[in-house]
PDB file of C-alpha atoms and ligand atoms in Angstrom:
ATOM      1  CA  MET A 180      18.974  -2.670  16.106  1.00  0.00           C
ATOM      2  CA  TYR A 181      15.298  -3.639  16.213  1.00  0.00           C
ATOM      3  CA  ARG A 182      13.058  -1.232  16.024  1.00  0.00           C
ATOM      4  CA  THR A 183       9.088  -1.762  17.299  1.00  0.00           C
ATOM      5  CA  ALA A 184       6.109  -0.206  15.296  1.00  0.00           C
ATOM      6  CA  THR A 185       5.603   2.148  17.782  1.00  0.00           C
ATOM      7  CA  ASP A 186       9.115   3.453  17.378  1.00  0.00           C
ATOM      8  CA  THR A 187       8.444   3.866  13.898  1.00  0.00           C
ATOM      9  CA  TRP A 188       5.394   5.693  14.800  1.00  0.00           C
ATOM     10  CA  HIS A 189       7.193   8.423  16.618  1.00  0.00           C
ATOM     11  CA  SER A 190      10.350   8.906  14.430  1.00  0.00           C
ATOM     12  CA  ASP A 191       9.199   8.495  11.003  1.00  0.00           C
ATOM     13  CA  ILE A 192       5.266   8.670  10.681  1.00  0.00           C
ATOM     14  CA  ARG A 193       4.487  11.309  12.854  1.00  0.00           C
ATOM     15  CA  PRO A 194       7.115  14.084  11.735  1.00  0.00           C
ATOM     16  CA  ARG A 195       6.275  12.952   7.881  1.00  0.00           C
ATOM     17  CA  LEU A 196       2.237  13.896   8.590  1.00  0.00           C
ATOM     18  CA  ASP A 197       2.919  16.406  10.373  1.00  0.00           C
ATOM     19  CA  ALA A 198       5.166  18.037   7.167  1.00  0.00           C
ATOM     20  CA  ALA A 199       2.491  16.468   4.711  1.00  0.00           C
ATOM     21  CA  ALA A 200      -0.533  18.502   6.305  1.00  0.00           C
ATOM     22  CA  GLN A 201       1.396  21.790   6.683  1.00  0.00           C
ATOM     23  CA  ARG A 202       2.464  21.349   2.871  1.00  0.00           C
ATOM     24  CA  HIS A 203      -1.059  20.669   2.091  1.00  0.00           C
ATOM     25  CA  PRO A 204      -3.676  21.971   4.141  1.00  0.00           C
ATOM     26  CA  ASP A 205      -6.409  21.015   1.694  1.00  0.00           C
ATOM     27  CA  GLY A 206      -5.159  17.125   2.386  1.00  0.00           C
ATOM     28  CA  ARG A 207      -5.700  17.345   6.190  1.00  0.00           C
ATOM     29  CA  ALA A 208      -8.824  15.025   6.296  1.00  0.00           C
ATOM     30  CA  TRP A 209      -7.374  12.115   4.014  1.00  0.00           C
ATOM     31  CA  LEU A 210      -4.101  12.581   6.356  1.00  0.00           C
ATOM     32  CA  THR A 211      -5.817  11.901   9.549  1.00  0.00           C
ATOM     33  CA  LEU A 212      -7.726   8.990   8.286  1.00  0.00           C
ATOM     34  CA  LEU A 213      -4.503   7.589   6.621  1.00  0.00           C
ATOM     35  CA  ALA A 214      -3.063   8.545  10.248  1.00  0.00           C
ATOM     36  CA  GLU A 215      -5.307   6.143  11.771  1.00  0.00           C
ATOM     37  CA  THR A 216      -4.813   3.191   9.674  1.00  0.00           C
ATOM     38  CA  LEU A 217      -1.131   3.712   9.849  1.00  0.00           C
ATOM     39  CA  ARG A 218      -1.421   3.494  13.565  1.00  0.00           C
ATOM     40  CA  GLU A 219      -3.654  -0.042  13.051  1.00  0.00           C
ATOM     41  CA  LEU A 220       0.139  -1.192  11.680  1.00  0.00           C
ATOM     42  CA  GLN A 221       0.831  -1.151  16.170  1.00  0.00           C
ATOM     43  CA  ALA A 222      -1.956  -3.950  16.721  1.00  0.00           C
ATOM     44  CA  PRO A 223      -0.220  -7.433  17.067  1.00  0.00           C
ATOM     45  CA  ALA A 224      -3.185  -8.925  14.895  1.00  0.00           C
ATOM     46  CA  TRP A 225      -1.870  -8.000  11.591  1.00  0.00           C
ATOM     47  CA  THR A 226       1.785  -9.601  12.105  1.00  0.00           C
ATOM     48  CA  ALA A 227      -0.469 -12.794  13.147  1.00  0.00           C
ATOM     49  CA  VAL A 228      -0.900 -13.270   9.542  1.00  0.00           C
ATOM     50  CA  VAL A 229       1.577 -15.234   8.135  1.00  0.00           C
ATOM     51  CA  PRO A 230       1.734 -15.566   4.455  1.00  0.00           C
ATOM     52  CA  GLN A 231       3.130 -18.492   3.158  1.00  0.00           C
ATOM     53  CA  PRO A 232       4.179 -18.349  -0.634  1.00  0.00           C
ATOM     54  CA  ASP A 233       3.850 -20.839  -3.119  1.00  0.00           C
ATOM     55  CA  LEU A 234       6.379 -22.824  -4.055  1.00  0.00           C
ATOM     56  CA  GLU A 235       5.343 -23.614  -7.337  1.00  0.00           C
ATOM     57  CA  ARG A 236       4.555 -20.377  -8.569  1.00  0.00           C
ATOM     58  CA  PRO A 237       5.835 -18.970 -12.149  1.00  0.00           C
ATOM     59  CA  MET A 238       8.926 -17.108 -12.082  1.00  0.00           C
ATOM     60  CA  ALA A 239       7.127 -13.656 -12.653  1.00  0.00           C
ATOM     61  CA  ALA A 240       4.561 -14.440  -9.882  1.00  0.00           C
ATOM     62  CA  PRO A 241       4.869 -11.824  -6.874  1.00  0.00           C
ATOM     63  CA  LEU A 242       5.403 -13.895  -3.273  1.00  0.00           C
ATOM     64  CA  LEU A 243       1.855 -13.333  -2.421  1.00  0.00           C
ATOM     65  CA  ALA A 244       0.578 -14.931  -5.930  1.00  0.00           C
ATOM     66  CA  GLY A 245      -2.331 -17.432  -5.046  1.00  0.00           C
ATOM     67  CA  VAL A 246      -1.875 -17.399  -1.270  1.00  0.00           C
ATOM     68  CA  THR A 247      -4.453 -18.045   0.742  1.00  0.00           C
ATOM     69  CA  LEU A 248      -4.429 -16.035   3.825  1.00  0.00           C
ATOM     70  CA  ALA A 249      -6.664 -17.020   6.714  1.00  0.00           C
ATOM     71  CA  VAL A 250      -7.838 -13.600   8.865  1.00  0.00           C
ATOM     72  CA  ASP A 251     -10.000 -13.153  11.645  1.00  0.00           C
ATOM     73  CA  HIS A 252     -13.655 -12.111  10.139  1.00  0.00           C
ATOM     74  CA  ASN A 253     -14.597 -10.270  13.117  1.00  0.00           C
ATOM     75  CA  MET A 254     -11.348  -8.201  13.164  1.00  0.00           C
ATOM     76  CA  LEU A 255     -11.751  -7.191   9.758  1.00  0.00           C
ATOM     77  CA  ARG A 256     -15.382  -6.269  10.492  1.00  0.00           C
ATOM     78  CA  ARG A 257     -14.383  -3.896  13.302  1.00  0.00           C
ATOM     79  CA  TRP A 258     -11.426  -2.938  11.728  1.00  0.00           C
ATOM     80  CA  VAL A 259     -13.773  -1.501   8.657  1.00  0.00           C
ATOM     81  CA  ARG A 260     -16.125   0.038  10.926  1.00  0.00           C
ATOM     82  CA  ARG A 261     -13.593   1.801  12.838  1.00  0.00           C
ATOM     83  CA  LEU A 262     -12.559   3.350   9.683  1.00  0.00           C
ATOM     84  CA  ARG A 263     -15.671   4.343   8.705  1.00  0.00           C
ATOM     85  CA  GLN A 264     -16.500   5.963  11.803  1.00  0.00           C
ATOM     86  CA  ARG A 265     -13.349   7.673  11.842  1.00  0.00           C
ATOM     87  CA  ALA A 266     -14.251   9.249   8.648  1.00  0.00           C
ATOM     88  CA  ALA A 267     -17.146  10.505   9.890  1.00  0.00           C
ATOM     89  CA  LYS A 268     -15.705  12.099  12.891  1.00  0.00           C
ATOM     90  CA  ILE A 269     -13.059  14.345  10.525  1.00  0.00           C
ATOM     91  CA  ARG A 270     -16.876  16.045   8.917  1.00  0.00           C
ATOM     92  CA  ASN A 271     -14.937  16.862   6.049  1.00  0.00           C
ATOM     93  CA  PRO A 272     -16.729  17.112   2.733  1.00  0.00           C
ATOM     94  CA  SER A 273     -13.602  15.402   0.919  1.00  0.00           C
ATOM     95  CA  THR A 274     -14.184  12.068   3.693  1.00  0.00           C
ATOM     96  CA  ALA A 275     -18.001  12.535   3.919  1.00  0.00           C
ATOM     97  CA  PRO A 276     -18.617   9.729   1.238  1.00  0.00           C
ATOM     98  CA  LEU A 277     -16.491   6.944   3.327  1.00  0.00           C
ATOM     99  CA  ALA A 278     -18.191   8.174   6.009  1.00  0.00           C
ATOM    100  CA  ALA A 279     -21.673   7.665   4.269  1.00  0.00           C
ATOM    101  CA  LEU A 280     -21.462   4.255   3.463  1.00  0.00           C
ATOM    102  CA  ASP A 281     -23.662   1.872   5.550  1.00  0.00           C
ATOM    103  CA  THR A 282     -20.580  -0.818   6.351  1.00  0.00           C
ATOM    104  CA  ARG A 283     -23.105  -3.148   8.810  1.00  0.00           C
ATOM    105  CA  ARG A 284     -24.415  -5.240   6.220  1.00  0.00           C
ATOM    106  CA  LEU A 285     -20.901  -5.588   4.348  1.00  0.00           C
ATOM    107  CA  ASP A 286     -18.871  -8.805   4.234  1.00  0.00           C
ATOM    108  CA  PRO A 287     -15.446  -7.475   4.549  1.00  0.00           C
ATOM    109  CA  LEU A 288     -13.581 -10.609   3.375  1.00  0.00           C
ATOM    110  CA  PRO A 289     -14.275 -10.564  -0.365  1.00  0.00           C
ATOM    111  CA  LEU A 290     -13.898  -6.816  -0.585  1.00  0.00           C
ATOM    112  CA  LEU A 291     -10.296  -6.754   1.225  1.00  0.00           C
ATOM    113  CA  GLU A 292      -9.396  -9.371  -0.862  1.00  0.00           C
ATOM    114  CA  ALA A 293     -10.450  -7.662  -4.131  1.00  0.00           C
ATOM    115  CA  ALA A 294      -8.629  -4.644  -2.777  1.00  0.00           C
ATOM    116  CA  MET A 295      -5.770  -6.730  -2.192  1.00  0.00           C
ATOM    117  CA  CYS A 296      -5.800  -7.459  -5.757  1.00  0.00           C
ATOM    118  CA  LEU A 297      -6.461  -4.173  -6.943  1.00  0.00           C
ATOM    119  CA  ASP A 298      -9.395  -5.743  -8.923  1.00  0.00           C
ATOM    120  CA  GLU A 299     -11.728  -2.981  -9.510  1.00  0.00           C
ATOM    121  CA  ALA A 300     -14.035  -4.799 -11.552  1.00  0.00           C
ATOM    122  CA  ARG A 301     -14.475  -7.560  -8.797  1.00  0.00           C
ATOM    123  CA  LEU A 302     -14.793  -4.373  -6.106  1.00  0.00           C
ATOM    124  CA  GLU A 303     -17.739  -2.435  -8.450  1.00  0.00           C
ATOM    125  CA  GLU A 304     -19.365  -5.376  -8.721  1.00  0.00           C
ATOM    126  CA  LEU A 305     -19.426  -6.788  -4.889  1.00  0.00           C
ATOM    127  CA  ALA A 306     -20.300  -2.752  -4.199  1.00  0.00           C
ATOM    128  CA  LYS A 307     -23.404  -2.921  -6.681  1.00  0.00           C
ATOM    129  CA  ALA A 308     -24.440  -6.186  -5.171  1.00  0.00           C
ATOM    130  CA  ASP A 309     -24.310  -4.570  -1.490  1.00  0.00           C
ATOM    131  CA  GLY A 310     -26.365  -1.644  -3.216  1.00  0.00           C
ATOM    132  CA  VAL A 311     -23.501   1.072  -1.679  1.00  0.00           C
ATOM    133  CA  ASP A 312     -21.396   3.681  -4.061  1.00  0.00           C
ATOM    134  CA  PRO A 313     -18.335   1.648  -5.699  1.00  0.00           C
ATOM    135  CA  GLY A 314     -16.128   4.783  -5.557  1.00  0.00           C
ATOM    136  CA  PRO A 315     -15.799   5.703  -1.688  1.00  0.00           C
ATOM    137  CA  LEU A 316     -16.298   1.851  -0.825  1.00  0.00           C
ATOM    138  CA  GLY A 317     -13.171   0.906  -3.091  1.00  0.00           C
ATOM    139  CA  ALA A 318     -11.320   3.977  -1.401  1.00  0.00           C
ATOM    140  CA  LEU A 319     -12.157   2.737   1.934  1.00  0.00           C
ATOM    141  CA  MET A 320     -11.130  -0.806   1.204  1.00  0.00           C
ATOM    142  CA  GLN A 321      -7.687   0.115  -0.212  1.00  0.00           C
ATOM    143  CA  LEU A 322      -6.877   2.279   2.876  1.00  0.00           C
ATOM    144  CA  ALA A 323      -8.486  -0.753   5.020  1.00  0.00           C
ATOM    145  CA  THR A 324      -6.151  -3.319   3.165  1.00  0.00           C
ATOM    146  CA  LEU A 325      -2.737  -1.611   4.563  1.00  0.00           C
ATOM    147  CA  PRO A 326      -2.348  -2.895   7.964  1.00  0.00           C
ATOM    148  CA  LEU A 327      -2.572  -6.457   6.174  1.00  0.00           C
ATOM    149  CA  LEU A 328      -0.735  -5.781   3.251  1.00  0.00           C
ATOM    150  CA  GLN A 329       1.917  -4.103   5.464  1.00  0.00           C
ATOM    151  CA  GLY A 330       2.015  -6.882   7.527  1.00  0.00           C
ATOM    152  CA  CYS A 331       2.517  -9.221   4.660  1.00  0.00           C
ATOM    153  CA  GLY A 332       5.287  -7.257   3.582  1.00  0.00           C
ATOM    154  CA  ARG A 333       7.223  -7.210   6.750  1.00  0.00           C
ATOM    155  CA  SER A 334       7.181 -11.673   6.993  1.00  0.00           C
ATOM    156  CA  LEU A 335       7.953 -11.356   3.320  1.00  0.00           C
ATOM    157  CA  ALA A 336      10.605  -9.350   2.938  1.00  0.00           C
ATOM    158  CA  PRO A 337      13.469 -11.697   3.691  1.00  0.00           C
ATOM    159  CA  GLN A 338      12.001 -13.907   0.812  1.00  0.00           C
ATOM    160  CA  VAL A 339      12.140 -11.094  -1.855  1.00  0.00           C
ATOM    161  CA  PRO A 340      14.544 -12.731  -4.734  1.00  0.00           C
ATOM    162  CA  LEU A 341      17.626 -10.059  -5.011  1.00  0.00           C
ATOM    163  CA  ASP A 342      17.435 -11.165  -9.051  1.00  0.00           C
ATOM    164  CA  TRP A 343      13.523  -9.564  -9.211  1.00  0.00           C
ATOM    165  CA  SER A 344      13.769  -7.964 -12.503  1.00  0.00           C
ATOM    166  CA  TYR A 345      10.086  -7.194 -12.919  1.00  0.00           C
ATOM    167  CA  GLY A 346       8.731  -3.268 -12.955  1.00  0.00           C
ATOM    168  CA  TYR A 347       5.987  -4.407 -10.144  1.00  0.00           C
ATOM    169  CA  CYS A 348       6.019  -5.147  -6.151  1.00  0.00           C
ATOM    170  CA  PRO A 349       7.964  -8.400  -5.896  1.00  0.00           C
ATOM    171  CA  VAL A 350       5.782  -9.095  -2.778  1.00  0.00           C
ATOM    172  CA  CYS A 351       1.836  -7.737  -3.890  1.00  0.00           C
ATOM    173  CA  GLY A 352       2.291  -7.203  -7.901  1.00  0.00           C
ATOM    174  CA  ALA A 353       1.606  -3.500  -7.822  1.00  0.00           C
ATOM    175  CA  TRP A 354       3.367  -0.880  -9.826  1.00  0.00           C
ATOM    176  CA  PRO A 355       5.958   1.009  -7.824  1.00  0.00           C
ATOM    177  CA  THR A 356       4.364   3.997  -5.832  1.00  0.00           C
ATOM    178  CA  LEU A 357       7.694   6.060  -5.806  1.00  0.00           C
ATOM    179  CA  ALA A 358      11.319   5.603  -6.922  1.00  0.00           C
ATOM    180  CA  GLU A 359      14.455   6.245  -4.426  1.00  0.00           C
ATOM    181  CA  VAL A 360      17.583   6.931  -5.304  1.00  0.00           C
ATOM    182  CA  ARG A 361      19.705   6.139  -2.389  1.00  0.00           C
ATOM    183  CA  GLY A 362      22.612   7.482  -0.855  1.00  0.00           C
ATOM    184  CA  LEU A 363      25.872   8.693  -1.729  1.00  0.00           C
ATOM    185  CA  GLU A 364      26.190   5.559  -4.429  1.00  0.00           C
ATOM    186  CA  ARG A 365      22.753   6.911  -5.510  1.00  0.00           C
ATOM    187  CA  THR A 366      21.177   3.515  -5.861  1.00  0.00           C
ATOM    188  CA  HIS A 367      17.725   3.413  -7.774  1.00  0.00           C
ATOM    189  CA  ARG A 368      15.545   1.187  -6.022  1.00  0.00           C
ATOM    190  CA  TRP A 369      11.298   1.154  -6.712  1.00  0.00           C
ATOM    191  CA  ARG A 370       9.205   1.264  -3.449  1.00  0.00           C
ATOM    192  CA  CYS A 371       5.854  -0.019  -2.730  1.00  0.00           C
ATOM    193  CA  GLY A 372       3.197   2.231  -0.926  1.00  0.00           C
ATOM    194  CA  ARG A 373       1.192  -1.211  -0.199  1.00  0.00           C
ATOM    195  CA  CYS A 374       3.441  -3.124   1.248  1.00  0.00           C
ATOM    196  CA  GLY A 375       6.590  -1.281   1.630  1.00  0.00           C
ATOM    197  CA  GLY A 376       8.173  -3.133  -1.530  1.00  0.00           C
ATOM    198  CA  ASP A 377      11.816  -2.052  -1.886  1.00  0.00           C
ATOM    199  CA  TRP A 378      13.165  -3.737  -4.977  1.00  0.00           C
ATOM    200  CA  GLY A 379      15.009  -2.242  -8.524  1.00  0.00           C
ATOM    201  CA  LEU A 380      17.782  -3.171 -11.228  1.00  0.00           C
ATOM    202  CA  SER A 381      21.265  -0.920 -11.622  1.00  0.00           C
ATOM    203  CA  LEU A 382      19.884  -0.500 -15.066  1.00  0.00           C
ATOM    204  CA  LEU A 383      17.417   2.903 -15.445  1.00  0.00           C
ATOM    205  CA  ARG A 384      14.246   1.385 -17.372  1.00  0.00           C
ATOM    206  CA  CYS A 385      10.780   2.176 -17.229  1.00  0.00           C
ATOM    207  CA  PRO A 386       8.973  -0.150 -14.896  1.00  0.00           C
ATOM    208  CA  TYR A 387       5.575  -0.219 -16.971  1.00  0.00           C
ATOM    209  CA  CYS A 388       6.868  -1.169 -20.224  1.00  0.00           C
ATOM    210  CA  GLY A 389      10.449  -2.059 -19.908  1.00  0.00           C
ATOM    211  CA  GLU A 390      11.781   0.695 -21.738  1.00  0.00           C
ATOM    212  CA  ALA A 391      15.534   1.221 -21.365  1.00  0.00           C
ATOM    213  CA  ASN A 392      16.222   3.705 -24.243  1.00  0.00           C
ATOM    214  CA  HIS A 393      17.657   6.305 -22.330  1.00  0.00           C
ATOM    215  CA  GLN A 394      16.140   8.526 -25.546  1.00  0.00           C
ATOM    216  CA  ARG A 395      12.738   7.608 -24.657  1.00  0.00           C
ATOM    217  CA  LEU A 396      12.868   8.578 -20.758  1.00  0.00           C
ATOM    218  CA  GLY A 397      12.950  11.850 -19.296  1.00  0.00           C
ATOM    219  CA  SER A 398      12.512  13.422 -16.251  1.00  0.00           C
ATOM    220  CA  LEU A 399      10.235  16.756 -15.545  1.00  0.00           C
ATOM    221  CA  THR A 400      11.062  19.669 -13.429  1.00  0.00           C
ATOM    222  CA  THR A 401       9.292  22.705 -12.498  1.00  0.00           C
ATOM    223  CA  GLU A 402      10.355  26.280 -11.890  1.00  0.00           C
ATOM    224  CA  ASP A 403      10.305  26.358  -7.534  1.00  0.00           C
ATOM    225  CA  ASN A 404      12.611  23.008  -8.565  1.00  0.00           C
ATOM    226  CA  ASP A 405      12.614  20.903  -5.768  1.00  0.00           C
ATOM    227  CA  ALA A 406      15.822  18.931  -5.983  1.00  0.00           C
ATOM    228  CA  THR A 407      14.480  16.165  -3.498  1.00  0.00           C
ATOM    229  CA  CYS A 408      11.926  15.283  -6.261  1.00  0.00           C
ATOM    230  CA  THR A 409      11.574  14.580 -10.100  1.00  0.00           C
ATOM    231  CA  VAL A 410       9.218  12.976 -12.376  1.00  0.00           C
ATOM    232  CA  ASP A 411      10.755  10.165 -14.420  1.00  0.00           C
ATOM    233  CA  THR A 412       8.746   9.443 -17.468  1.00  0.00           C
ATOM    234  CA  CYS A 413       8.648   7.272 -20.437  1.00  0.00           C
ATOM    235  CA  LEU A 414       7.783   8.582 -24.365  1.00  0.00           C
ATOM    236  CA  THR A 415       6.781   4.846 -24.953  1.00  0.00           C
ATOM    237  CA  CYS A 416       4.079   4.075 -22.538  1.00  0.00           C
ATOM    238  CA  LYS A 417       3.979   7.755 -21.194  1.00  0.00           C
ATOM    239  CA  GLY A 418       3.759   6.457 -17.990  1.00  0.00           C
ATOM    240  CA  TYR A 419       5.594   8.336 -15.109  1.00  0.00           C
ATOM    241  CA  VAL A 420       6.924   7.822 -11.944  1.00  0.00           C
ATOM    242  CA  LYS A 421       7.916  10.244  -8.884  1.00  0.00           C
ATOM    243  CA  THR A 422      11.717   9.443  -7.657  1.00  0.00           C
ATOM    244  CA  ARG A 423      13.209  10.897  -4.650  1.00  0.00           C
ATOM    245  CA  ALA A 424      16.406  11.540  -3.397  1.00  0.00           C
ATOM    246  CA  VAL A 425      17.189  10.096   0.082  1.00  0.00           C
ATOM    247  CA  LEU A 426      19.790   9.302   2.331  1.00  0.00           C
ATOM    248  CA  GLN A 427      18.176   6.391   4.350  1.00  0.00           C
ATOM    249  CA  PRO A 428      15.312   3.870   2.876  1.00  0.00           C
ATOM    250  CA  THR A 429      11.953   5.235   3.172  1.00  0.00           C
ATOM    251  CA  PRO A 430      10.620   3.132   6.177  1.00  0.00           C
ATOM    252  CA  PRO A 431       7.851   0.868   4.557  1.00  0.00           C
ATOM    253  CA  SER A 432       4.926   2.221   6.567  1.00  0.00           C
ATOM    254  CA  ALA A 433       6.027   5.668   5.538  1.00  0.00           C
ATOM    255  CA  VAL A 434       5.827   5.299   1.578  1.00  0.00           C
ATOM    256  CA  VAL A 435       2.323   5.788   1.240  1.00  0.00           C
ATOM    257  CA  LEU A 436       2.723   9.290   2.932  1.00  0.00           C
ATOM    258  CA  GLU A 437       5.669  10.690   0.967  1.00  0.00           C
ATOM    259  CA  ASP A 438       3.538   9.536  -2.033  1.00  0.00           C
ATOM    260  CA  LEU A 439       0.531  11.796  -0.735  1.00  0.00           C
ATOM    261  CA  ALA A 440       3.645  14.694   0.587  1.00  0.00           C
ATOM    262  CA  THR A 441       4.567  15.177  -3.255  1.00  0.00           C
ATOM    263  CA  VAL A 442       1.354  15.334  -4.726  1.00  0.00           C
ATOM    264  CA  GLU A 443       2.149  18.218  -6.603  1.00  0.00           C
ATOM    265  CA  TRP A 444       4.217  16.226  -9.042  1.00  0.00           C
ATOM    266  CA  ASP A 445       1.511  14.152  -9.707  1.00  0.00           C
ATOM    267  CA  LEU A 446      -0.326  17.305 -10.872  1.00  0.00           C
ATOM    268  CA  VAL A 447       2.769  18.543 -13.101  1.00  0.00           C
ATOM    269  CA  ALA A 448       2.801  15.118 -14.605  1.00  0.00           C
ATOM    270  CA  LEU A 449      -0.582  14.769 -15.232  1.00  0.00           C
ATOM    271  CA  ALA A 450      -0.680  18.110 -16.745  1.00  0.00           C
ATOM    272  CA  ARG A 451       1.679  17.042 -19.182  1.00  0.00           C
ATOM    273  CA  GLY A 452      -0.307  13.850 -20.220  1.00  0.00           C
ATOM    274  CA  TYR A 453       1.445  11.286 -18.250  1.00  0.00           C
ATOM    275  CA  ARG A 454      -0.131   8.569 -16.118  1.00  0.00           C
ATOM    276  CA  ARG A 455       0.431   6.201 -13.890  1.00  0.00           C
ATOM    277  CA  PRO A 456      -1.778   2.990 -14.024  1.00  0.00           C
ATOM    278  CA  THR A 457      -4.076   1.850 -11.318  1.00  0.00           C
ATOM    279  CA  GLN A 458      -4.281  -1.546 -12.432  1.00  0.00           C
ATOM    280  CA  ALA A 459      -2.102  -4.037 -10.765  1.00  0.00           C
ATOM    281  CA  GLY A 460       0.986  -5.211 -12.653  1.00  0.00           C
ATOM    282  CA  TYR A 461       0.448  -8.881 -11.729  1.00  0.00           C
ATOM    283  CA  ALA A 462      -3.102 -10.576 -11.084  1.00  0.00           C
ATOM    284  CA  LEU A 463      -2.547 -11.557  -7.622  1.00  0.00           C
ATOM    285  CA  GLY A 464      -5.355 -14.032  -7.229  1.00  0.00           C
ATOM    286  CA  VAL A 465      -4.688 -13.574  -3.296  1.00  0.00           C
ATOM    287  CA  ARG A 466      -7.848 -15.512  -1.275  1.00  0.00           C
ATOM    288  CA  LEU A 467      -8.790 -14.538   2.246  1.00  0.00           C
ATOM    289  CA  VAL A 468     -10.528 -17.105   4.712  1.00  0.00           C
ATOM    290  CA  GLU A 469     -11.705 -17.588   8.346  1.00  0.00           C
ATOM    291  CA  PRO A 470      -8.934 -19.111  10.134  1.00  0.00           C
ATOM    292  CA  PRO A 471     -10.139 -23.092  10.466  1.00  0.00           C
ATOM    293  CA  SER A 472     -11.418 -22.819  14.351  1.00  0.00           C
ATOM    294  CA  ARG A 473      -9.733 -23.237  17.424  1.00  0.00           C
ATOM    295  CA  ILE A 474      -9.459 -26.535  18.973  1.00  0.00           C
ATOM    296  CA  ARG A 475     -10.134 -26.492  22.503  1.00  0.00           C
ATOM    297  CA  THR A 476      -7.474 -27.796  24.689  1.00  0.00           C
ATOM    298  CA  TRP A 477      -8.221 -28.585  28.431  1.00  0.00           C
ATOM    299  CA  PHE A 478      -4.901 -28.071  30.313  1.00  0.00           C
ATOM    300  CA  GLY A 479      -4.291 -30.535  33.487  1.00  0.00           C
ATOM    301  CA  TRP A 480      -6.150 -33.477  32.571  1.00  0.00           C
ATOM    302  CA  HIS A 481      -4.415 -36.164  31.081  1.00  0.00           C
ATOM    303  CA  SER A 482      -5.422 -39.263  29.555  1.00  0.00           C
TER     304      SER A 482
HETATM  305 ZN1   ZN B 574       3.770  -4.158  -2.708  1.00  0.00          ZN
HETATM  306 ZN1   ZN B 575       7.103   3.315 -20.566  1.00  0.00          ZN
END
C-alpha cells in the first residue's frame, strides 16, 4: 500500500519523537529542530528534485556520485532561514549557536553541496569566507540537507544494486548510521540516517575496514541490557555500529531518530575507545546548481 509522507509522520515519526524526548529530556531542543526538518520532508518541492545517476560511474561509486542536481536557490534560502529561525525560537543553550548564525548573506548552494558530500574541510573554508562559526554552520547544514537527501533516497531506492558489497551507503556514500537485524529470519541490513539507504550482505563484517574474522568482531553489552540494541565492534579499525533488532524495516526518515534515541549506546562505545567515522565512505562529488530558467509558454496562441 502506498503511504504518503503525512501518513509516515503520524504513524512512524511522531511516536518515535515522543519516545525519544521522554527518554532523553536533555536532547529535546535538538529533537524539536529535527522534527521541523522531518516535517519539511512532506513538502512536494523536495521530491521534484530527480537525480540522474551517471551510468559511466565506477563500480564502487554510490548512485549520487558525480551527479548534478538542479535545486531552486530561493527555496533553499527560505528553508535554511526557517530552520535557523526555529532554532532561535527554541531558546535553548544547545541550539543557541545555530540561532546566532547570520544566514542572510550565506549562499546555500555551495554550503549544502559540501554538507551532502560530508566535506568538512570545504564547509570550514566556506564558513571562514563568510565570517561565521564553522561548527554551528556545519550542524545547521547537515540538518538542512536532510529533505534533499531523503528525496534523492526515495527516488533512487529502486536503482540500488542488489549485490552492493561496500560498507558505505549505495545512494549517498555515508557510512551506516545503524544496523538492523530484521524479522524472524534475522536478516542483517545497514541503514543510512541521511538518505534512508538500506543495504547489506548476509556475511557479517565490519562496514569500515571489511574485517570478517569473527575473532576480531565483537559486541558490547551493559548491565541494564536492552535486548533491542547492541553495539557491534571491530578490533582491527576500532570502529563500531549500533545494531537494533526490528520486526519491520525502519522507515527511511525515521533512521535518524533511532540514532538519536540510542545515544546512550554511543556513550558506551566511546567510553571503551571505539569510534564511528565522521568522514564520508565515498567522496560523492555531487553538484548543486540552479535549474535552467523556465521557458515561458503562451497557451491559446498558435502559429
Ligand atoms: Zn545514504
Ligand atoms: Zn573495522
